[in-house]
PDB file of C-alpha atoms in Angstrom:
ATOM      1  CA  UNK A 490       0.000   0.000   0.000  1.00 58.00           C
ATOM      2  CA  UNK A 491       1.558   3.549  -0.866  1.00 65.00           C
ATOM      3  CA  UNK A 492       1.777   5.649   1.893  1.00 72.00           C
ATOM      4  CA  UNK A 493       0.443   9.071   1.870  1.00 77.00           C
ATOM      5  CA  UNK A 494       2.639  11.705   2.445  1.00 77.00           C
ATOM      6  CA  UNK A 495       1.772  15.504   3.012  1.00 81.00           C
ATOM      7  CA  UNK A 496       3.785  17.604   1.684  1.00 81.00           C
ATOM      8  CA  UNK A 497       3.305  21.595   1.982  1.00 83.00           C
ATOM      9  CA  UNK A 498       5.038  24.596   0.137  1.00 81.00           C
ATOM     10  CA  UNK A 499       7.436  26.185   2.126  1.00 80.00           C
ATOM     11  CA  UNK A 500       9.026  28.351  -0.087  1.00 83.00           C
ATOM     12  CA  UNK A 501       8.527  30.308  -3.551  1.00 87.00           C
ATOM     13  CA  UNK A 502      11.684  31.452  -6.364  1.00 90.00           C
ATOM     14  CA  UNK A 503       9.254  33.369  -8.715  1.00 91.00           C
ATOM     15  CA  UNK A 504      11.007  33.927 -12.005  1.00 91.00           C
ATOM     16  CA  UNK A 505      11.498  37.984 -12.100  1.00 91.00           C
ATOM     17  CA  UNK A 506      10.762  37.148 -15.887  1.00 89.00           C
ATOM     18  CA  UNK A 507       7.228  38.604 -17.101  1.00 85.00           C
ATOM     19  CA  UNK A 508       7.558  35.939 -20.069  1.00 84.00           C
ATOM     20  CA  UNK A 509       6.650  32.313 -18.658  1.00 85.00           C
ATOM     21  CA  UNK A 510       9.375  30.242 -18.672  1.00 90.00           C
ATOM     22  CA  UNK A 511      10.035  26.779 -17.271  1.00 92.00           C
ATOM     23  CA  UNK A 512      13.050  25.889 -15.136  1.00 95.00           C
ATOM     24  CA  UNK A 513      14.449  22.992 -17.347  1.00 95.00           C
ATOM     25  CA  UNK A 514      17.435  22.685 -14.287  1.00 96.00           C
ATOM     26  CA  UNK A 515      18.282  22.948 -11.093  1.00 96.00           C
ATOM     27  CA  UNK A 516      21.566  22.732  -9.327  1.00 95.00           C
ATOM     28  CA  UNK A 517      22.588  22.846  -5.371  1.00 95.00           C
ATOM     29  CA  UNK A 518      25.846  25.080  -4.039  1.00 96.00           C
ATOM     30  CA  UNK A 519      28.452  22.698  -3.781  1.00 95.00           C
ATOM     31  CA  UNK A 520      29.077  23.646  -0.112  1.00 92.00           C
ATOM     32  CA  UNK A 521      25.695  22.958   1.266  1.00 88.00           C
ATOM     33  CA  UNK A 522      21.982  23.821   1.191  1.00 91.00           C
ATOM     34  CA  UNK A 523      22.176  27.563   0.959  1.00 93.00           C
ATOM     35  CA  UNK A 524      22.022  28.385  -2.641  1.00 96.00           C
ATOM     36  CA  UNK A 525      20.491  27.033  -5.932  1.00 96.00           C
ATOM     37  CA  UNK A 526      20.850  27.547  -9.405  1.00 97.00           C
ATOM     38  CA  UNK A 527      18.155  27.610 -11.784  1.00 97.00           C
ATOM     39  CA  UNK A 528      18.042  27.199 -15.799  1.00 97.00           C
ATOM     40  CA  UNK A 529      15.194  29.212 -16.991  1.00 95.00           C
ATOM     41  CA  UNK A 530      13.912  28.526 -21.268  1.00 92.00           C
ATOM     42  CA  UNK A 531      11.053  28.037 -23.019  1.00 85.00           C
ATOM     43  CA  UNK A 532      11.420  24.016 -24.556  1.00 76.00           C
ATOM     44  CA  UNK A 533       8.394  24.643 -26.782  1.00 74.00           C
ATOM     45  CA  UNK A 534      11.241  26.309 -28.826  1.00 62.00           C
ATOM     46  CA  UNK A 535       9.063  27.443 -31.684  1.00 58.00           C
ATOM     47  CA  UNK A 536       6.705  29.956 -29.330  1.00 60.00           C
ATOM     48  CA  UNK A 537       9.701  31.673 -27.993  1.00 62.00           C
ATOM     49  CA  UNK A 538       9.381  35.296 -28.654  1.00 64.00           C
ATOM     50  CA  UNK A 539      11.627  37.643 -29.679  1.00 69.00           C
ATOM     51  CA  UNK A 540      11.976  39.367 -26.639  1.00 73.00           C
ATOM     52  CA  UNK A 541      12.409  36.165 -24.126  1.00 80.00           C
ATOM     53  CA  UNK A 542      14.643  36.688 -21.582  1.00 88.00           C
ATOM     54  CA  UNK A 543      18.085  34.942 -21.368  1.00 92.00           C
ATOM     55  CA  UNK A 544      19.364  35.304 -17.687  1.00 95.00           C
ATOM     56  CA  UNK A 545      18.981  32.842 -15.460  1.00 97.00           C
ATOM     57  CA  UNK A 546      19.258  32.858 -11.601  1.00 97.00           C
ATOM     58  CA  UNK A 547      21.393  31.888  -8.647  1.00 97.00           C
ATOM     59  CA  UNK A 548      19.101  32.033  -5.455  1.00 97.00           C
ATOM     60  CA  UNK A 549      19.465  32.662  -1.551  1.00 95.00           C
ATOM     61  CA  UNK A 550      17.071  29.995   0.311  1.00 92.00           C
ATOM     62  CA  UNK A 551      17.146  32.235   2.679  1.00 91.00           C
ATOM     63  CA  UNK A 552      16.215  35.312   0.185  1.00 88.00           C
ATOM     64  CA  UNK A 553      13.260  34.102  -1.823  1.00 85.00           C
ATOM     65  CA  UNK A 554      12.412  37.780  -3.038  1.00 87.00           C
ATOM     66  CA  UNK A 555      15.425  38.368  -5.546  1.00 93.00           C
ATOM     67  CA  UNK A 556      17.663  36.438  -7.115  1.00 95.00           C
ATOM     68  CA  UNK A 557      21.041  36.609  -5.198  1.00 95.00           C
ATOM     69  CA  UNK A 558      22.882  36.900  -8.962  1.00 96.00           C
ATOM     70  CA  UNK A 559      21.438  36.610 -12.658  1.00 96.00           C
ATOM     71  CA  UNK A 560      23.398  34.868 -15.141  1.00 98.00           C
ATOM     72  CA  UNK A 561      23.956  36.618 -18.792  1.00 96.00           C
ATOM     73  CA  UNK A 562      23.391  34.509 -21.737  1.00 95.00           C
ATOM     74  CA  UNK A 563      23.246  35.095 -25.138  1.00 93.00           C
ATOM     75  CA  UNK A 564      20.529  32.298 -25.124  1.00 93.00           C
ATOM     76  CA  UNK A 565      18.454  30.600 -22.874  1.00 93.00           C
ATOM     77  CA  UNK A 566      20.329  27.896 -20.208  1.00 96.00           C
ATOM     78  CA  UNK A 567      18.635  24.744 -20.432  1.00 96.00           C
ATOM     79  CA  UNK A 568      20.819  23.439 -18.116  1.00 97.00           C
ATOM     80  CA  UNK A 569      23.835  24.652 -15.373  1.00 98.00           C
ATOM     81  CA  UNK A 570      25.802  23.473 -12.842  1.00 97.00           C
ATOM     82  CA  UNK A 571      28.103  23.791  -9.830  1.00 97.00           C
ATOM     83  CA  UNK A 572      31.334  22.556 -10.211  1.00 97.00           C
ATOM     84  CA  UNK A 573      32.517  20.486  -6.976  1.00 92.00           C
ATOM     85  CA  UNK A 574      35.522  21.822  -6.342  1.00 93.00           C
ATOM     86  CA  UNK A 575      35.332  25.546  -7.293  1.00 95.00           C
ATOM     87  CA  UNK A 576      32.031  26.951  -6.082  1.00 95.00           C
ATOM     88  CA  UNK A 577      32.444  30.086  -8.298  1.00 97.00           C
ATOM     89  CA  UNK A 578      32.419  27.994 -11.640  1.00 98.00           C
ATOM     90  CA  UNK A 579      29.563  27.108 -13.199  1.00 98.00           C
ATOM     91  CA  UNK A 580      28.551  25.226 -16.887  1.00 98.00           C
ATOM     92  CA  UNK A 581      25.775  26.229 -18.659  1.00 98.00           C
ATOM     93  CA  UNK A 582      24.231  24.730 -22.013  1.00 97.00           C
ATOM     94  CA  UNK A 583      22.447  26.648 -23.999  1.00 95.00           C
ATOM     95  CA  UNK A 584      20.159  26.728 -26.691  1.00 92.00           C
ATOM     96  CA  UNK A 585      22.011  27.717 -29.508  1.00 92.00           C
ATOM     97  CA  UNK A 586      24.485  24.688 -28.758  1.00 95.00           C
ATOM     98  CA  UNK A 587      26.980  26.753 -26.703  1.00 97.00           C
ATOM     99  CA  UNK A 588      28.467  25.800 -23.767  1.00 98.00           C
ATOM    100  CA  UNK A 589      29.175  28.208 -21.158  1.00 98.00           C
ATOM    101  CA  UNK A 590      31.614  28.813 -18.638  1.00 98.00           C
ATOM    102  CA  UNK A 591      30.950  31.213 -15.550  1.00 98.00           C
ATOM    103  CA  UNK A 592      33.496  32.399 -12.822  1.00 98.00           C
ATOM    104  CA  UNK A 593      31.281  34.218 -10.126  1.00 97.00           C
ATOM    105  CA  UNK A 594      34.825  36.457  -9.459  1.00 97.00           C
ATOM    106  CA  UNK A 595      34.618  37.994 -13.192  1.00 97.00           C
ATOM    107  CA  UNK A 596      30.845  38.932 -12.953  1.00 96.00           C
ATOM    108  CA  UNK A 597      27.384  37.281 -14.241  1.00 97.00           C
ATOM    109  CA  UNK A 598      28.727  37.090 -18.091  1.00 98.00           C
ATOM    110  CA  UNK A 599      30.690  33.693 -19.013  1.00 98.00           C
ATOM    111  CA  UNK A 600      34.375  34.050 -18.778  1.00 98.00           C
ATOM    112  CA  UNK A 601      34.634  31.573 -21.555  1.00 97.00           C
ATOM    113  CA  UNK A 602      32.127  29.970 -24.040  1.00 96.00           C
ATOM    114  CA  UNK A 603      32.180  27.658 -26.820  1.00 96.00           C
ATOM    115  CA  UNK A 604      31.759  29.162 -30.395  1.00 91.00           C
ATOM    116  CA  UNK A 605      28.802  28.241 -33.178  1.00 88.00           C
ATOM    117  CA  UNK A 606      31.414  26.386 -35.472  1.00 91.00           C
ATOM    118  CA  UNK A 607      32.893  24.070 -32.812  1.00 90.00           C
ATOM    119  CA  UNK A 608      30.186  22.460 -30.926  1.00 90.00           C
ATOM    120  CA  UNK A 609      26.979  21.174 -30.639  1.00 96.00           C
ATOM    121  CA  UNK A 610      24.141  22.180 -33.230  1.00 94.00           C
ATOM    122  CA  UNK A 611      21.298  21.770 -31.108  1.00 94.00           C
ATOM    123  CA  UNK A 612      20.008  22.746 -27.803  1.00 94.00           C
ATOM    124  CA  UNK A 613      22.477  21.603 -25.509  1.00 97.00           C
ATOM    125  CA  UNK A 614      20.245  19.369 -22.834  1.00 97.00           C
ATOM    126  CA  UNK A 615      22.650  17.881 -20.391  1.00 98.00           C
ATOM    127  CA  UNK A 616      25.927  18.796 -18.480  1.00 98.00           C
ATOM    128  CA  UNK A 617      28.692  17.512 -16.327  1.00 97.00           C
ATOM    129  CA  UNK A 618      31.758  18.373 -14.157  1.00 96.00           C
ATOM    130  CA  UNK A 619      34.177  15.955 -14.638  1.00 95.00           C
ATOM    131  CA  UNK A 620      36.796  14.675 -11.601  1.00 90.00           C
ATOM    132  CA  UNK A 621      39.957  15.571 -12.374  1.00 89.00           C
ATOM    133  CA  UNK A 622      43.485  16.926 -11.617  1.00 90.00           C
ATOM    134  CA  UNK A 623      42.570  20.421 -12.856  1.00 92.00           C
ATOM    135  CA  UNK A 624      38.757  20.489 -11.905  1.00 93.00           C
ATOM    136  CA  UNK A 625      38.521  21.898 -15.781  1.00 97.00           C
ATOM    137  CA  UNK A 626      37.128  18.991 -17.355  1.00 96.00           C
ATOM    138  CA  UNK A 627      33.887  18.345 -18.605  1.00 97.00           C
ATOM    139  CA  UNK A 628      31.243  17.345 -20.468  1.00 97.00           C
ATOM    140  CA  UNK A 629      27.844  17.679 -22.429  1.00 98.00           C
ATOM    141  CA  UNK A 630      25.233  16.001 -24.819  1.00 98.00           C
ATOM    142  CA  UNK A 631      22.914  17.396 -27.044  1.00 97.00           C
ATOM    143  CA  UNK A 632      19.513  16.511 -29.043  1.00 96.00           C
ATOM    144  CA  UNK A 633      22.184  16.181 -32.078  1.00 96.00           C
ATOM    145  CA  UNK A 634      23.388  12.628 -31.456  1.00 96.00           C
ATOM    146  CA  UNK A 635      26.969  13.787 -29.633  1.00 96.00           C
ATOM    147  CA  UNK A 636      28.694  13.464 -26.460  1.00 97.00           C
ATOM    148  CA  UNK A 637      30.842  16.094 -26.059  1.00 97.00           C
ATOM    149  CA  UNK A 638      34.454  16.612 -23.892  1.00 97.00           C
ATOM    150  CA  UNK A 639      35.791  19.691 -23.049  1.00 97.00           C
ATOM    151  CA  UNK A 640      37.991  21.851 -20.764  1.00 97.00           C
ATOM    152  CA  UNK A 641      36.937  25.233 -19.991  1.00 97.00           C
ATOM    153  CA  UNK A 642      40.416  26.630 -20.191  1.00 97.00           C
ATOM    154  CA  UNK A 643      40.212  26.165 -23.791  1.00 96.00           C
ATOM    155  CA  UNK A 644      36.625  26.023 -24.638  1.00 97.00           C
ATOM    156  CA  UNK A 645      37.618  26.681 -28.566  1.00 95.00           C
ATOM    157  CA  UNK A 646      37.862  23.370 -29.101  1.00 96.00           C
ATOM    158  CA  UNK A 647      36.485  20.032 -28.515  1.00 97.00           C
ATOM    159  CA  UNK A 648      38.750  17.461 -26.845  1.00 96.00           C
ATOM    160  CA  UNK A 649      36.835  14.641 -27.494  1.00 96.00           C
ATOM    161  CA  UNK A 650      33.448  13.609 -29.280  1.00 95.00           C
ATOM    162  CA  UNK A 651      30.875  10.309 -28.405  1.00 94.00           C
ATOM    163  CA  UNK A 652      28.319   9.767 -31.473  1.00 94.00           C
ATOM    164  CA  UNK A 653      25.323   8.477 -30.193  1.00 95.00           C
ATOM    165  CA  UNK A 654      23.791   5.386 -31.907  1.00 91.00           C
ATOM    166  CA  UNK A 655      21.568   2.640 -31.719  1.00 88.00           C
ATOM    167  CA  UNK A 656      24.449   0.293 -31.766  1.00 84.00           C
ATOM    168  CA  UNK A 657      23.456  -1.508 -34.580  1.00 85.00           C
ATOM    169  CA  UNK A 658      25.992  -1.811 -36.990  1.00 86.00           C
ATOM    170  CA  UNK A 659      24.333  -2.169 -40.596  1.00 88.00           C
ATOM    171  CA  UNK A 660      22.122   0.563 -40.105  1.00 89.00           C
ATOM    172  CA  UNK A 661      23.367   2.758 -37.346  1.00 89.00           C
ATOM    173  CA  UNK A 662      20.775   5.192 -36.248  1.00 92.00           C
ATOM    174  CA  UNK A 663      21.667   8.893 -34.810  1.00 93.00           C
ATOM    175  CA  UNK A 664      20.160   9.483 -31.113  1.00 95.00           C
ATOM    176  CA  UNK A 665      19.319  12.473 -29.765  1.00 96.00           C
ATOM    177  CA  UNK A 666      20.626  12.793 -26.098  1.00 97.00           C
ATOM    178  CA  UNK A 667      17.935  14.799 -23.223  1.00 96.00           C
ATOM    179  CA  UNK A 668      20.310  13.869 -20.149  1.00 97.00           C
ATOM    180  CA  UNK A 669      23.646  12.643 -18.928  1.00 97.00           C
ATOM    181  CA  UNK A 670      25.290  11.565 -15.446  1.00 95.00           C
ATOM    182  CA  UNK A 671      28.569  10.743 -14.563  1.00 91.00           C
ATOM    183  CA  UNK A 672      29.720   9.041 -11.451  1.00 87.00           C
ATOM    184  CA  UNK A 673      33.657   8.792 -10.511  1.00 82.00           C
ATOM    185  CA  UNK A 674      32.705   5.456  -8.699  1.00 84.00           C
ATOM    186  CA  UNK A 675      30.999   4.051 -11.514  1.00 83.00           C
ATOM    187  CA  UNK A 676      34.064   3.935 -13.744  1.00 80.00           C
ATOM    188  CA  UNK A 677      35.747   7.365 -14.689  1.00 83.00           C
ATOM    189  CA  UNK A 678      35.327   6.868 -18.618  1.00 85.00           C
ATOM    190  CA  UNK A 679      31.443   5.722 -18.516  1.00 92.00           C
ATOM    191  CA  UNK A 680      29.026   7.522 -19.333  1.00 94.00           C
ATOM    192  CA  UNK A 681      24.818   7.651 -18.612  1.00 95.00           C
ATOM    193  CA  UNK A 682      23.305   9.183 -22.147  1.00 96.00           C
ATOM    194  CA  UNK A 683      19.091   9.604 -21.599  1.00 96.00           C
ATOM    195  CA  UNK A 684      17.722   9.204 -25.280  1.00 96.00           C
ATOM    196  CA  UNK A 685      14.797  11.278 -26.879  1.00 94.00           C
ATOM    197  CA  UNK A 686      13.352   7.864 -27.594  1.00 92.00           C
ATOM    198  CA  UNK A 687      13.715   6.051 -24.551  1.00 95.00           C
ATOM    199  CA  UNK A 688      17.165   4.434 -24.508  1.00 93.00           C
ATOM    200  CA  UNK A 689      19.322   4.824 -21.976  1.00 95.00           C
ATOM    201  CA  UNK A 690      23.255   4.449 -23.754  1.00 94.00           C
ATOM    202  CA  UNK A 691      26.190   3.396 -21.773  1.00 93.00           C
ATOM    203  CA  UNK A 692      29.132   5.026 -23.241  1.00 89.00           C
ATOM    204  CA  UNK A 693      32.496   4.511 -22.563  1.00 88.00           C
ATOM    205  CA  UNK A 694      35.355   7.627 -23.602  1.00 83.00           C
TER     206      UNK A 694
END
């Protein structure tokens, strides 16, 4: 028998945004419970207007009123997140297939981003902070059938790519990929890939 639970709203982040607008992500402060991130777009992609907003918002728990910072995109962030070993970085993926890198310490804008030639060519669903020596590592996947690798010192280029298939090897067909996790403990090189059609892939870099 399920048990029923009561649950009660304890707190409200109202989108300062007078366009709706879904939050597609949200991310904790590395440190503890004190601060979120939220991605803030529009995924029915063909109604967004020309005047949607692009910032997205880093929030106070204990501040619910304001946003405690708004971060400046040239398109919307589908998704962001916290890296685990440098509270004031953050990766965002955007909807024009950029990836974004923020240092709180420079300001709201990214200190680095990708460009449109090298990259993704779709909305960029999915991101990850890889473990590593340099804490610059990374990765993302897209609705365009790749698995990106970067490192945010030199987001200019890609240093690694995944294409994601069906497996089959006649008649290999493209995937698009909605969500990704990556787990040191797991295996360092294996990779979680959420499908637009229902497949989960296991990749392996």
């Amino acid at each position: 028998m399920p048990e029923n639970l009561t649950m009660k709203t304890i707190a409200l982040f109202k989108d300062p945004s007078d366009e709706a607008r879904s939050v597609t992500k949200i991310g904790w402060h590395p440190e503890g419970p004190t601060k979120i991130v939220g991605s803030y777009s529009n995924l029915r992609f063909q109604r967004m207007s020309e005047d949607m907003p692009m910032a997205s918002y880093i929030w106070d728990i204990s501040e619910r009123n304001l946003p405690l910072m708004e971060l400046r995109a040239t398109s919307p962030l589908i998704c962001c997140q916290y890296n685990q070993k440098n509270p004031d970085w953050l990766l965002g993926g955007s909807y024009n297939g950029l990836v974004n890198h923020y240092d709180l310490r420079k300001g709201p804008s990214p200190a680095a981003k990708s460009s449109v030639e090298v990259g993704h060519y779709d909305p960029v669903y999915d991101v990850v902070w890889l473990q590593s020596k340099t804490g610059t590592e990374c990765a993302s996947v897209s609705s365009d059938g790749r698995l990106l690798f970067w490192d945010v010192r030199k987001l200019t280029e890609v240093v690694d790519e995944c294409v994601l298939n069906n497996g089959d090897k006649d008649h290999p067909k493209t995937l698009g990929g909605v969500s990704l996790e990556w787990m040191q403990e797991a295996g360092p090189t294996k990779f979680l890939v959420g499908s637009e059609h229902g497949i989960i892939l296991s990749c392996t870099k």
